[in-house]
Tab-separated table of C-alpha atoms in Angstrom:
chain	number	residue	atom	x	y	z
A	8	UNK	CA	49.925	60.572	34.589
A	9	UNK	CA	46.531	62.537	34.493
A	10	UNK	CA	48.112	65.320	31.829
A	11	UNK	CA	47.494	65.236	28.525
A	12	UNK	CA	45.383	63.669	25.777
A	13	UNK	CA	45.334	60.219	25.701
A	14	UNK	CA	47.759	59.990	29.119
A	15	UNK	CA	46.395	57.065	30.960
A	16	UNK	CA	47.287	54.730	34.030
A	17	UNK	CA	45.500	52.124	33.871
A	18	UNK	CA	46.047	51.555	30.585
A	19	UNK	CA	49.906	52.122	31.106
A	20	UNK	CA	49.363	49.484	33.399
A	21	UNK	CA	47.670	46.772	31.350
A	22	UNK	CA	49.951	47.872	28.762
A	23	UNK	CA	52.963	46.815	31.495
A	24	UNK	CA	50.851	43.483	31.582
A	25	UNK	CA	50.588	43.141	27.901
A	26	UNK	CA	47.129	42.869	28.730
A	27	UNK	CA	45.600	44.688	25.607
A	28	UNK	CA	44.880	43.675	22.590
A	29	UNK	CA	47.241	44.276	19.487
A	30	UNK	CA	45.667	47.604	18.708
A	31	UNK	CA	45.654	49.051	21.641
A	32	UNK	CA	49.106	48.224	22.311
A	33	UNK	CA	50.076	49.731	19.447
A	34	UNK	CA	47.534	52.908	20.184
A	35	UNK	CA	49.839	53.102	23.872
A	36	UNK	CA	53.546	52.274	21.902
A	37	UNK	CA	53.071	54.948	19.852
A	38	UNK	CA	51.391	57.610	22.918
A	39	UNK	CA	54.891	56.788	24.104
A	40	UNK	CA	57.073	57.804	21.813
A	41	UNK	CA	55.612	61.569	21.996
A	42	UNK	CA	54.551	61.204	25.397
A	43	UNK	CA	57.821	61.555	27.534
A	44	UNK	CA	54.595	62.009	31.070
A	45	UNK	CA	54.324	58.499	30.076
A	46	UNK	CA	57.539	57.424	29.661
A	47	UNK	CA	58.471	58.492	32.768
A	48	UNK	CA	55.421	56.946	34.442
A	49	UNK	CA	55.657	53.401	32.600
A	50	UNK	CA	59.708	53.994	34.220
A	51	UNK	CA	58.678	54.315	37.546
A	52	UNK	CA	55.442	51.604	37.316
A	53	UNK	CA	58.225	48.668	36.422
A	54	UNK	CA	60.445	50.503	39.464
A	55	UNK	CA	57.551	50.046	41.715
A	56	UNK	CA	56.883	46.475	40.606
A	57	UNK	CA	60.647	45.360	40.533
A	58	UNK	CA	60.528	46.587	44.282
A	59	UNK	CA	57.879	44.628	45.518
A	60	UNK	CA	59.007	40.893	47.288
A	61	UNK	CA	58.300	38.259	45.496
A	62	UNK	CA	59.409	35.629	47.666
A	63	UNK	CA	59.653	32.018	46.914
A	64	UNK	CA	59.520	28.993	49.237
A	65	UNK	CA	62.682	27.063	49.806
A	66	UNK	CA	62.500	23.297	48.425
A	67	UNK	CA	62.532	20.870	51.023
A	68	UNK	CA	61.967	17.485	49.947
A	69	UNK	CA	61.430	16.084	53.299
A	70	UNK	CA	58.968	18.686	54.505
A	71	UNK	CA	57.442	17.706	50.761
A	72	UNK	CA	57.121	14.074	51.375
A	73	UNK	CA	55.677	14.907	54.908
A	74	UNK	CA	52.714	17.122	53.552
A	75	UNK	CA	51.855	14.298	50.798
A	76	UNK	CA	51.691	11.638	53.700
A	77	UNK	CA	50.275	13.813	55.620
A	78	UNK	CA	47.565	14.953	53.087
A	79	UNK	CA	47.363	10.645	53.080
A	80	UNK	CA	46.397	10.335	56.256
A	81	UNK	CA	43.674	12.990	56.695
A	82	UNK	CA	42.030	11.429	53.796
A	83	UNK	CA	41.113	8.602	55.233
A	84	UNK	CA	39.684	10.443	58.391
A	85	UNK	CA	38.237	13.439	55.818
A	86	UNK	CA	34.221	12.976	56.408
A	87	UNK	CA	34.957	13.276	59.606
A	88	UNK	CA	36.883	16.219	59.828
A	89	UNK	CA	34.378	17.785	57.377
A	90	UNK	CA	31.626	17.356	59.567
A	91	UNK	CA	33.714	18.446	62.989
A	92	UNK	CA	34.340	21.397	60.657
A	93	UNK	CA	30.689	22.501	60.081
A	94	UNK	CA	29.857	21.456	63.564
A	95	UNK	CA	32.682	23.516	64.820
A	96	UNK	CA	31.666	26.873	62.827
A	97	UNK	CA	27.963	26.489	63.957
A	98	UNK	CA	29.457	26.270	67.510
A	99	UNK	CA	31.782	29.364	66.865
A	100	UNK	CA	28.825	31.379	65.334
A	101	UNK	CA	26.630	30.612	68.249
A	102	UNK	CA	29.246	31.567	70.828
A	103	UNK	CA	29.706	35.055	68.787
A	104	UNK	CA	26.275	35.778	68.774
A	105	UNK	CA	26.099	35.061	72.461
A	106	UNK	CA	28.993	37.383	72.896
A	107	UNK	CA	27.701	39.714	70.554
A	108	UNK	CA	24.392	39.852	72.764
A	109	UNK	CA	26.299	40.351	75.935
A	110	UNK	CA	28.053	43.065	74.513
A	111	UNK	CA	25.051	45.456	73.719
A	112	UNK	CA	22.324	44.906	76.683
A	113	UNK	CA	19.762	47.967	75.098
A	114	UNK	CA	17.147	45.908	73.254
A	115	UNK	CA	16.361	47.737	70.734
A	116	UNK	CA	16.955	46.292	66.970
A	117	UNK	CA	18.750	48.469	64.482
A	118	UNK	CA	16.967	48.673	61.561
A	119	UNK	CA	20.402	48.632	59.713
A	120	UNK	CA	22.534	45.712	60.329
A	121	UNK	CA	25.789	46.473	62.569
A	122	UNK	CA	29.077	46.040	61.591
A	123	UNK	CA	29.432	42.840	63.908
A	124	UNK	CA	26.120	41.911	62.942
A	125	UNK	CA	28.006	41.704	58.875
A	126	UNK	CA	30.774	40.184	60.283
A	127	UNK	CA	28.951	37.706	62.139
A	128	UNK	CA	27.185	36.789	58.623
A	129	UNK	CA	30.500	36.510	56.698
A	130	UNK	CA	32.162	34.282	59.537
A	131	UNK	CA	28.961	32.353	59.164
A	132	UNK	CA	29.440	32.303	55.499
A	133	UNK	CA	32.646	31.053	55.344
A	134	UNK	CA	33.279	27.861	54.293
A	135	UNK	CA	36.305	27.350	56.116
A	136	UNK	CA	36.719	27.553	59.390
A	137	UNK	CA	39.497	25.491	60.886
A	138	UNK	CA	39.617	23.869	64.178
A	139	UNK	CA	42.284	25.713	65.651
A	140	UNK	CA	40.614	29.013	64.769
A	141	UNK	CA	37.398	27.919	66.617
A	142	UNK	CA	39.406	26.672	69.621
A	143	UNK	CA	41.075	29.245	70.433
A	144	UNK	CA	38.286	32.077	69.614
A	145	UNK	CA	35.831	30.067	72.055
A	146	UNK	CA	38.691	30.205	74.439
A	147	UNK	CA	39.423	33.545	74.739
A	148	UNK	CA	35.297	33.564	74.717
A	149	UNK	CA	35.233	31.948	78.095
A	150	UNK	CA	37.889	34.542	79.284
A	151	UNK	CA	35.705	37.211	78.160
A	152	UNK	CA	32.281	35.665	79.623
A	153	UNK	CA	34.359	34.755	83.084
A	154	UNK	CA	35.872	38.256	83.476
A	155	UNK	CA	32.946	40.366	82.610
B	26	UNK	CA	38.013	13.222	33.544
B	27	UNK	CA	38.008	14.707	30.001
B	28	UNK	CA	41.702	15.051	28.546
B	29	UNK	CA	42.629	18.697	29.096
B	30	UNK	CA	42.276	20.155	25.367
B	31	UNK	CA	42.484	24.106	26.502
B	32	UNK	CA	45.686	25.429	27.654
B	33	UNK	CA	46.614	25.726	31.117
B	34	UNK	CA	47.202	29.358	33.798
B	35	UNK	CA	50.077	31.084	32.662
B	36	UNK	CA	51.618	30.313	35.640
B	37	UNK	CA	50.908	27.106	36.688
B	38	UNK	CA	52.984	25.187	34.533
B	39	UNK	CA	52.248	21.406	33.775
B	40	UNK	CA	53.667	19.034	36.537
B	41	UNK	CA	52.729	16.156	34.239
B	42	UNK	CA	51.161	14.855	31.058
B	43	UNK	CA	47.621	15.695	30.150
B	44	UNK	CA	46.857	11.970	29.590
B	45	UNK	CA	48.516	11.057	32.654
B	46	UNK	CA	46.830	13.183	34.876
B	47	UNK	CA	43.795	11.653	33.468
B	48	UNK	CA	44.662	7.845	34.263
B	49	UNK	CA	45.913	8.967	37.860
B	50	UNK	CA	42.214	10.810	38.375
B	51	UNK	CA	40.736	7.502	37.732
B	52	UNK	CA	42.622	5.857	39.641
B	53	UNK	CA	42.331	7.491	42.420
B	54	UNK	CA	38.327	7.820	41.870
B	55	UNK	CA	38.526	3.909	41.949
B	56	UNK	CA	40.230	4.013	44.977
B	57	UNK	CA	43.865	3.861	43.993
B	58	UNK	CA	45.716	5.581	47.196
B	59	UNK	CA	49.319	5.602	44.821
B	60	UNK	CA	47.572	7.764	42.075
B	61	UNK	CA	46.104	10.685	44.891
B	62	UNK	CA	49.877	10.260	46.259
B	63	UNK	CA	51.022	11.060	42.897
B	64	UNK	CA	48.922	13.690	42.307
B	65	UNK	CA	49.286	15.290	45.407
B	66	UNK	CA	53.094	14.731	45.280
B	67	UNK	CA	52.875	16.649	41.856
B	68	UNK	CA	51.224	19.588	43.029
B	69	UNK	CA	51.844	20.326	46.605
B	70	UNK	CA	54.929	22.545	46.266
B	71	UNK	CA	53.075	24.576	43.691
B	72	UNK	CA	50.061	24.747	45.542
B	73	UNK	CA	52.358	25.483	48.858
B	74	UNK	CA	53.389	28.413	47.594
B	75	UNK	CA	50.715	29.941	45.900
B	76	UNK	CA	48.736	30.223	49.342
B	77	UNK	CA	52.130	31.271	50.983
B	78	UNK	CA	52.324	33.763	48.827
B	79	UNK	CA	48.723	34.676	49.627
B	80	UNK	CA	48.687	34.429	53.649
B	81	UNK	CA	52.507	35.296	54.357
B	82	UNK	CA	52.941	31.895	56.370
B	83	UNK	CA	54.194	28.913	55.797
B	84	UNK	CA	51.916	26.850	58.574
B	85	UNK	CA	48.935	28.599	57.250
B	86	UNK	CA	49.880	27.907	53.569
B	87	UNK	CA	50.036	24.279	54.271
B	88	UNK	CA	46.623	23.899	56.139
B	89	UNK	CA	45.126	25.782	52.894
B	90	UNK	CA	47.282	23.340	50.738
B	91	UNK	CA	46.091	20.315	52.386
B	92	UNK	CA	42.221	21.474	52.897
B	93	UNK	CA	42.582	21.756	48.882
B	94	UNK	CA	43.818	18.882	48.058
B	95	UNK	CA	41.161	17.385	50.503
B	96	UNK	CA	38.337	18.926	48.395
B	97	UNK	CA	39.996	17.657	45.315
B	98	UNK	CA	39.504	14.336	46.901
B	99	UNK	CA	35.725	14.322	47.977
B	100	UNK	CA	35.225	16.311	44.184
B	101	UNK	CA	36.750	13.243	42.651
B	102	UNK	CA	33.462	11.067	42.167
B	103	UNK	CA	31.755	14.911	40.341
B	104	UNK	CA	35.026	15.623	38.937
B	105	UNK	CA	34.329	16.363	35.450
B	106	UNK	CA	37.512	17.874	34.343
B	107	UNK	CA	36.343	21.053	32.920
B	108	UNK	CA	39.643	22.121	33.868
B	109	UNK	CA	43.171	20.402	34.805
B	110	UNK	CA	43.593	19.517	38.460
B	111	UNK	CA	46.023	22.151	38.856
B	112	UNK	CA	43.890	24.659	37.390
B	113	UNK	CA	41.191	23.354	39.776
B	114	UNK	CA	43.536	23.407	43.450
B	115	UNK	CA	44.609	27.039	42.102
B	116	UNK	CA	41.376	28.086	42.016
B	117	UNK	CA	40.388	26.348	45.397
B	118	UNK	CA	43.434	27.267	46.808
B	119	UNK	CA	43.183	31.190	46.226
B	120	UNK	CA	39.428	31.217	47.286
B	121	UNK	CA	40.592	29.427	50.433
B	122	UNK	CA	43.628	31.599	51.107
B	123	UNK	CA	41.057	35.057	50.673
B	124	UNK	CA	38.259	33.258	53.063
B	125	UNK	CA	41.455	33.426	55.146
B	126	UNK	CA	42.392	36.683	55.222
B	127	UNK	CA	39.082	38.438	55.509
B	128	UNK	CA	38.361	36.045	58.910
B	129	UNK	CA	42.044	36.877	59.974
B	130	UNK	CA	40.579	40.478	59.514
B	131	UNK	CA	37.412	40.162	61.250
B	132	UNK	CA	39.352	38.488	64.083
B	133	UNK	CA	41.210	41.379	64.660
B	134	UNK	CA	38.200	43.246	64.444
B	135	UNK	CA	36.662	41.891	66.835
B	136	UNK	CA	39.332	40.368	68.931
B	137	UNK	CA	41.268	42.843	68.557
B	138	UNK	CA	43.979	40.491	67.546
B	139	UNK	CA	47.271	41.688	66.825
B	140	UNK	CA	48.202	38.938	63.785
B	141	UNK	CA	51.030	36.933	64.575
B	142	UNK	CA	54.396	38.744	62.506
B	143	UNK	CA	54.573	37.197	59.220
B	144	UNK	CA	56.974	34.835	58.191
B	145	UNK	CA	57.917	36.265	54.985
B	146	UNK	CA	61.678	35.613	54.220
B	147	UNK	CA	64.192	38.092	55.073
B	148	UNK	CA	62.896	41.429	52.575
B	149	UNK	CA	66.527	41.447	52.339
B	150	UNK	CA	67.152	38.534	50.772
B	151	UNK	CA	64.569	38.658	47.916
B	152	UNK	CA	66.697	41.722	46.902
B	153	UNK	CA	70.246	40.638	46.782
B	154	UNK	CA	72.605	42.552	45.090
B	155	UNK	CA	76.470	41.139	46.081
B	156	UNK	CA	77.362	44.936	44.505
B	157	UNK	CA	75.277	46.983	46.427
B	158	UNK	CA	76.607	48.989	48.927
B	159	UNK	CA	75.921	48.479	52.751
B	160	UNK	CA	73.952	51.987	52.592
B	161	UNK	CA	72.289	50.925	49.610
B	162	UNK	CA	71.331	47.732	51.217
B	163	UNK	CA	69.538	49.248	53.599
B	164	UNK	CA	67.239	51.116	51.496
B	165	UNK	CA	66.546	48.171	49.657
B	166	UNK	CA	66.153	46.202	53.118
B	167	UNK	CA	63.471	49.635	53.917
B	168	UNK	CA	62.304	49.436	50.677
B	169	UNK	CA	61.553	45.876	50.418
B	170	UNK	CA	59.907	45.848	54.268
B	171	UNK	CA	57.571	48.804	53.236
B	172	UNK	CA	56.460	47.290	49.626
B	173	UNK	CA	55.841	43.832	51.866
B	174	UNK	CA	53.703	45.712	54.448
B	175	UNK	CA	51.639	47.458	52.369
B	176	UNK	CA	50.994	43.639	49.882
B	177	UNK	CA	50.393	41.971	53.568
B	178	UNK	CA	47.202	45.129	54.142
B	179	UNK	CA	45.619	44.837	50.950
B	180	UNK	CA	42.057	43.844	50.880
B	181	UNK	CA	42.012	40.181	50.318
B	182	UNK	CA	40.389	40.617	46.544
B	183	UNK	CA	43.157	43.264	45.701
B	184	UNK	CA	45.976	41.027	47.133
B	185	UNK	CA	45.217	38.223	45.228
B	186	UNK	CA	44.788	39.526	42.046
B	187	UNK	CA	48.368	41.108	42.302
B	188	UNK	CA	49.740	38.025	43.350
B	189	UNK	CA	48.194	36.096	41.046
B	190	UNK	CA	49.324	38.553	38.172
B	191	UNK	CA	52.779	40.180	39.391
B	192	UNK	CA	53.828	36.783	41.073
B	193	UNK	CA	51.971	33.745	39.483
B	194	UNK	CA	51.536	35.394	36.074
B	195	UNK	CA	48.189	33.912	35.937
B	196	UNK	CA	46.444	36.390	32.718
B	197	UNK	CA	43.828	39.145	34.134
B	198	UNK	CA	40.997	36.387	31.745
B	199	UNK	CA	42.358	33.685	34.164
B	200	UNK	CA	42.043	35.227	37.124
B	201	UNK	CA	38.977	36.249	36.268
B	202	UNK	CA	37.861	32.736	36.375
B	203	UNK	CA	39.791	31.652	39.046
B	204	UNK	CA	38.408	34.025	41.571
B	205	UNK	CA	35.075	33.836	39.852
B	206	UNK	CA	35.263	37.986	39.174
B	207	UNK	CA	34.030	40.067	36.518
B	208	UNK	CA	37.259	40.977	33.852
B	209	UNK	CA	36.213	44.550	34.507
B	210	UNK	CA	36.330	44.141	38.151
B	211	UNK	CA	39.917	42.439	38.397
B	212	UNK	CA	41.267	45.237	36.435
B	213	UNK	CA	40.032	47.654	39.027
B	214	UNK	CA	41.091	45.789	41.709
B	215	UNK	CA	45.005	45.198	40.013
B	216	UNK	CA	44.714	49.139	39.491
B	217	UNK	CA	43.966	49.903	43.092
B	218	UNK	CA	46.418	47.694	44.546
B	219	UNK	CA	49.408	49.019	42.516
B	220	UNK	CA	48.251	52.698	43.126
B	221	UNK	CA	49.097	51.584	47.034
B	222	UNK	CA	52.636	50.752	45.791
B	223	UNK	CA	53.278	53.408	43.786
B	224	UNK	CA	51.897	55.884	46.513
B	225	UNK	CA	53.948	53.890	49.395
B	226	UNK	CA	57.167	54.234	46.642
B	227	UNK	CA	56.638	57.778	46.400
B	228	UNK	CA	56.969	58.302	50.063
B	229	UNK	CA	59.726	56.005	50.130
B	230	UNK	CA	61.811	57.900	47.546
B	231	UNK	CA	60.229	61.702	48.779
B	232	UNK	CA	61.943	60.416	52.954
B	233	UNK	CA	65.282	59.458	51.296
């Protein structure tokens, strides 16, 4: 919906949201009623939208009562588990930048960082980096380091 | 934990009283293991599906579920109660779930991981319609698949603020907050994202 004075998307699409204020819905009801660009775009925006999954988690009560004990559990062991975490990522962020090395012999530095240079930062960054991740990205490490 | 005086997300509704909420936080602060239970109890399957929702697995959802309410736990002695705990595990819960999704993308980068297929439920499913005809089931089953592949490729930002808008009905203000964005900024990114699904529609309906 580009023709047209006062034809606008996004605001058809906060307007969708009720996300404007009384005014400006107002302003948008009555674009519509002359408007028939907009009509037919505000048609097909809640077409789109209805079409999109929205999908919802079955209840299980079991699986419910399992997560609470299990949430229980790690609790008590949750310092620890904090601590393997950061220990863990520093590990993981070492092993990258060892890989990362490997990877490009020529010495010299680019003035710009790289791509994996960024993405070394935001894994480094993140604040969550779970065991399993680590485990299995310093595996497949190893495989890299032993085959090449 | 001050009583919560300002009203909660649109979407998260209230799994218990205010004041109760309140007594359980101090319990649990004091060391109470029933009162985390109950809290936990009352927002786990909330919490569950929010970062389902996010991630597109179940497994996934619940590590980010439980990590939360871990945080909640160790933020109990600081917790001042600026917000309700649900307010505060939806916000953890969605920063978690994007820190997901841009390492699962980085992996790949790097890795060149292939991410393991997601375990949405059956597109078909979550659009039903006894009446529909078997062709017209099939277009919905296309339909559906497409919309869901093109939400699972977002950026993590842009996913997030749909979900938290088209499927939470968290207010654009709200999420604002929750992801800790500019108002300006999560209108942009809700713009882009739906301009992916109205371009993927338009192929949709142009191929049929």
């Amino acid at each position: 919906m580009t023709t047209g004075k006062g034809c606008d998307q996004q605001l058809l699409l906060l307007y969708h949201y009720h996300e404007l204020d009384a005014e400006q819905m107002r302003s948008v009801a009555t674009h519509l009623e002359h408007c028939s660009a907009c009509r037919q775009e505000r048609d097909q925006l809640a077409q789109v939208l209805a079409a999109i999954p929205a999908p919802q988690p079955e209840r299980n009560s079991a699986r419910h009562r399992l997560f609470t004990e299990k949430v229980m559990r790690q609790r008590q062991r949750s310092p620890h588990r904090h601590m393997g975490a950061w220990g863990g990522a520093l590990a993981a962020a070492g092993a990258l930048a060892i890989y990362m090395v490997m990877l490009q012999p020529a010495p010299p530095p680019p003035v710009a960082p790289t791509s994996a240079q960024a993405d070394i930062e935001v894994l480094e960054q993140l604040d969550m980096l779970q065991d399993l991740d680590l485990l299995q990205n310093l595996e497949i490490l190893q495989e890299l380091e032993g085959a090449g | 934990m001050a009583v919560v005086d300002t009203p909660l997300c649109g979407g998260y509704s209230l799994p218990m009283q205010p004041s109760t909420e309140t007594i359980l936080v101090q319990q649990a602060r004091d060391g109470e293991e029933h009162a985390f239970a109950a809290l936990v109890d009352a927002h786990s399957e909330k919490i569950i599906s929010l970062a389902w929702r996010l991630t597109g697995s179940r497994a996934v959802a619940e590590d980010i579920a439980q990590e939360a309410f871990l945080r909640l736990f160790r933020s109990l002695a600081s917790f001042r109660g600026d917000s309700s705990v649900g307010t505060w595990l939806y916000r953890t819960t969605s920063r978690l779930a994007i820190d997901h999704l841009r390492r699962e993308k980085i992996k790949r980068r790097i890795f060149l991981f292939r991410s393991a297929d997601s375990e949405q439920s059956d597109p078909l499913e979550m659009v039903a319609d006894s009446s529909a005809s078997p062709h017209e089931l099939l277009q919905a089953r296309e339909t559906a698949a497409r919309m869901q592949r093109v939400l699972q490729r977002l950026p993590a930002r842009q996913k997030a603020v749909f979900i938290l808008r088209q499927q939470e009905g968290l207010s654009l203000k709200e999420i604002a907050e929750t992801l800790n964005l500019e108002l300006g900024t999560v209108k942009a990114h809700l713009h882009r994202a739906v301009s992916q699904f109205r371009k993927e529609f338009s192929e949709i309906k142009e191929s049929l």
